[in-house]
Amino acid sequence: MRGQAGGLFGLLDLYLASAPLREVHQWVFGVLALESELVDARL
């Protein structure tokens, strides 16, 4: 599991290094919004 997280962060680092900051923020907030919707659906 730790290896998967490391791989994920490695990909994220590559993405952050190559993407404009605005796109990164949109992606991050999109993921957070998705996660919060999934949590709300379970309540």
mmCIF file of N, CA and C in Angstrom:
data_model
loop_
_atom_site.group_PDB
_atom_site.id
_atom_site.type_symbol
_atom_site.label_atom_id
_atom_site.label_comp_id
_atom_site.label_asym_id
_atom_site.label_seq_id
_atom_site.Cartn_x
_atom_site.Cartn_y
_atom_site.Cartn_z
ATOM 1 N N MET A 1 0.835 -1.205 0.000
ATOM 2 C CA MET A 1 0.000 0.000 0.000
ATOM 3 C C MET A 1 0.873 1.259 0.000
ATOM 4 N N ARG A 2 1.955 1.168 0.750
ATOM 5 C CA ARG A 2 2.860 2.311 0.785
ATOM 6 C C ARG A 2 3.488 2.544 -0.589
ATOM 7 N N GLY A 3 3.804 1.438 -1.289
ATOM 8 C CA GLY A 3 4.372 1.551 -2.621
ATOM 9 C C GLY A 3 3.395 2.203 -3.592
ATOM 10 N N GLN A 4 2.126 1.853 -3.474
ATOM 11 C CA GLN A 4 1.116 2.460 -4.346
ATOM 12 C C GLN A 4 1.017 3.961 -4.083
ATOM 13 N N ALA A 5 1.031 4.346 -2.819
ATOM 14 C CA ALA A 5 0.968 5.768 -2.488
ATOM 15 C C ALA A 5 2.188 6.494 -3.029
ATOM 16 N N GLY A 6 3.358 5.867 -2.897
ATOM 17 C CA GLY A 6 4.572 6.461 -3.429
ATOM 18 C C GLY A 6 4.477 6.651 -4.936
ATOM 19 N N GLY A 7 3.942 5.625 -5.631
ATOM 20 C CA GLY A 7 3.765 5.734 -7.072
ATOM 21 C C GLY A 7 2.781 6.828 -7.429
ATOM 22 N N LEU A 8 1.708 6.907 -6.668
ATOM 23 C CA LEU A 8 0.710 7.943 -6.915
ATOM 24 C C LEU A 8 1.313 9.324 -6.723
ATOM 25 N N PHE A 9 2.063 9.499 -5.650
ATOM 26 C CA PHE A 9 2.683 10.803 -5.409
ATOM 27 C C PHE A 9 3.731 11.111 -6.467
ATOM 28 N N GLY A 10 4.404 10.077 -6.964
ATOM 29 C CA GLY A 10 5.369 10.281 -8.038
ATOM 30 C C GLY A 10 4.669 10.808 -9.290
ATOM 31 N N LEU A 11 3.546 10.194 -9.641
ATOM 32 C CA LEU A 11 2.775 10.667 -10.794
ATOM 33 C C LEU A 11 2.261 12.072 -10.543
ATOM 34 N N LEU A 12 1.817 12.329 -9.316
ATOM 35 C CA LEU A 12 1.307 13.658 -8.971
ATOM 36 C C LEU A 12 2.421 14.693 -9.090
ATOM 37 N N ASP A 13 3.619 14.336 -8.634
ATOM 38 C CA ASP A 13 4.761 15.250 -8.765
ATOM 39 C C ASP A 13 5.043 15.569 -10.228
ATOM 40 N N LEU A 14 4.991 14.541 -11.084
ATOM 41 C CA LEU A 14 5.203 14.774 -12.519
ATOM 42 C C LEU A 14 4.123 15.692 -13.070
ATOM 43 N N TYR A 15 2.885 15.453 -12.656
ATOM 44 C CA TYR A 15 1.774 16.274 -13.135
ATOM 45 C C TYR A 15 1.929 17.719 -12.667
ATOM 46 N N LEU A 16 2.257 17.882 -11.389
ATOM 47 C CA LEU A 16 2.430 19.232 -10.845
ATOM 48 C C LEU A 16 3.570 19.965 -11.538
ATOM 49 N N ALA A 17 4.615 19.228 -11.888
ATOM 50 C CA ALA A 17 5.776 19.851 -12.520
ATOM 51 C C ALA A 17 5.454 20.315 -13.941
ATOM 52 N N SER A 18 4.497 19.646 -14.603
ATOM 53 C CA SER A 18 4.247 19.935 -16.006
ATOM 54 C C SER A 18 2.983 20.765 -16.244
ATOM 55 N N ALA A 19 2.092 20.823 -15.265
ATOM 56 C CA ALA A 19 0.807 21.491 -15.471
ATOM 57 C C ALA A 19 0.829 22.903 -14.891
ATOM 58 N N PRO A 20 0.126 23.831 -15.534
ATOM 59 C CA PRO A 20 -0.026 25.170 -14.951
ATOM 60 C C PRO A 20 -0.728 25.090 -13.597
ATOM 61 N N LEU A 21 -0.396 26.013 -12.717
ATOM 62 C CA LEU A 21 -0.911 25.977 -11.356
ATOM 63 C C LEU A 21 -2.435 25.995 -11.323
ATOM 64 N N ARG A 22 -3.045 26.760 -12.211
ATOM 65 C CA ARG A 22 -4.501 26.854 -12.229
ATOM 66 C C ARG A 22 -5.147 25.504 -12.519
ATOM 67 N N GLU A 23 -4.581 24.770 -13.471
ATOM 68 C CA GLU A 23 -5.118 23.440 -13.792
ATOM 69 C C GLU A 23 -4.955 22.497 -12.615
ATOM 70 N N VAL A 24 -3.821 22.595 -11.935
ATOM 71 C CA VAL A 24 -3.594 21.741 -10.765
ATOM 72 C C VAL A 24 -4.651 22.020 -9.704
ATOM 73 N N HIS A 25 -4.931 23.287 -9.449
ATOM 74 C CA HIS A 25 -5.935 23.638 -8.451
ATOM 75 C C HIS A 25 -7.303 23.109 -8.845
ATOM 76 N N GLN A 26 -7.666 23.234 -10.115
ATOM 77 C CA GLN A 26 -8.961 22.724 -10.577
ATOM 78 C C GLN A 26 -9.043 21.219 -10.358
ATOM 79 N N TRP A 27 -7.954 20.499 -10.652
ATOM 80 C CA TRP A 27 -7.932 19.052 -10.490
ATOM 81 C C TRP A 27 -8.070 18.676 -9.018
ATOM 82 N N VAL A 28 -7.300 19.360 -8.162
ATOM 83 C CA VAL A 28 -7.328 19.046 -6.728
ATOM 84 C C VAL A 28 -8.711 19.314 -6.140
ATOM 85 N N PHE A 29 -9.289 20.486 -6.447
ATOM 86 C CA PHE A 29 -10.606 20.795 -5.904
ATOM 87 C C PHE A 29 -11.676 19.885 -6.482
ATOM 88 N N GLY A 30 -11.514 19.454 -7.720
ATOM 89 C CA GLY A 30 -12.448 18.498 -8.319
ATOM 90 C C GLY A 30 -12.428 17.177 -7.569
ATOM 91 N N VAL A 31 -11.233 16.697 -7.222
ATOM 92 C CA VAL A 31 -11.107 15.451 -6.465
ATOM 93 C C VAL A 31 -11.720 15.614 -5.077
ATOM 94 N N LEU A 32 -11.435 16.726 -4.417
ATOM 95 C CA LEU A 32 -11.993 16.956 -3.090
ATOM 96 C C LEU A 32 -13.517 17.022 -3.139
ATOM 97 N N ALA A 33 -14.060 17.660 -4.165
ATOM 98 C CA ALA A 33 -15.516 17.745 -4.312
ATOM 99 C C ALA A 33 -16.109 16.355 -4.521
ATOM 100 N N LEU A 34 -15.452 15.549 -5.340
ATOM 101 C CA LEU A 34 -15.921 14.177 -5.575
ATOM 102 C C LEU A 34 -15.921 13.384 -4.277
ATOM 103 N N GLU A 35 -14.847 13.482 -3.523
ATOM 104 C CA GLU A 35 -14.746 12.732 -2.279
ATOM 105 C C GLU A 35 -15.812 13.180 -1.286
ATOM 106 N N SER A 36 -16.069 14.471 -1.199
ATOM 107 C CA SER A 36 -17.066 14.950 -0.242
ATOM 108 C C SER A 36 -18.467 14.510 -0.674
ATOM 109 N N GLU A 37 -18.728 14.453 -1.987
ATOM 110 C CA GLU A 37 -20.026 13.967 -2.455
ATOM 111 C C GLU A 37 -20.208 12.501 -2.089
ATOM 112 N N LEU A 38 -19.156 11.705 -2.247
ATOM 113 C CA LEU A 38 -19.255 10.291 -1.907
ATOM 114 C C LEU A 38 -19.519 10.111 -0.418
ATOM 115 N N VAL A 39 -18.863 10.919 0.408
ATOM 116 C CA VAL A 39 -19.073 10.834 1.853
ATOM 117 C C VAL A 39 -20.511 11.217 2.188
ATOM 118 N N ASP A 40 -21.019 12.293 1.589
ATOM 119 C CA ASP A 40 -22.384 12.737 1.854
ATOM 120 C C ASP A 40 -23.408 11.686 1.439
ATOM 121 N N ALA A 41 -23.140 10.975 0.347
ATOM 122 C CA ALA A 41 -24.083 9.965 -0.133
ATOM 123 C C ALA A 41 -24.222 8.814 0.866
ATOM 124 N N ARG A 42 -23.193 8.569 1.644
ATOM 125 C CA ARG A 42 -23.224 7.464 2.607
ATOM 126 C C ARG A 42 -23.971 7.829 3.884
ATOM 127 N N LEU A 43 -24.172 9.097 4.138
ATOM 128 C CA LEU A 43 -24.808 9.495 5.406
ATOM 129 C C LEU A 43 -26.294 9.238 5.394
#
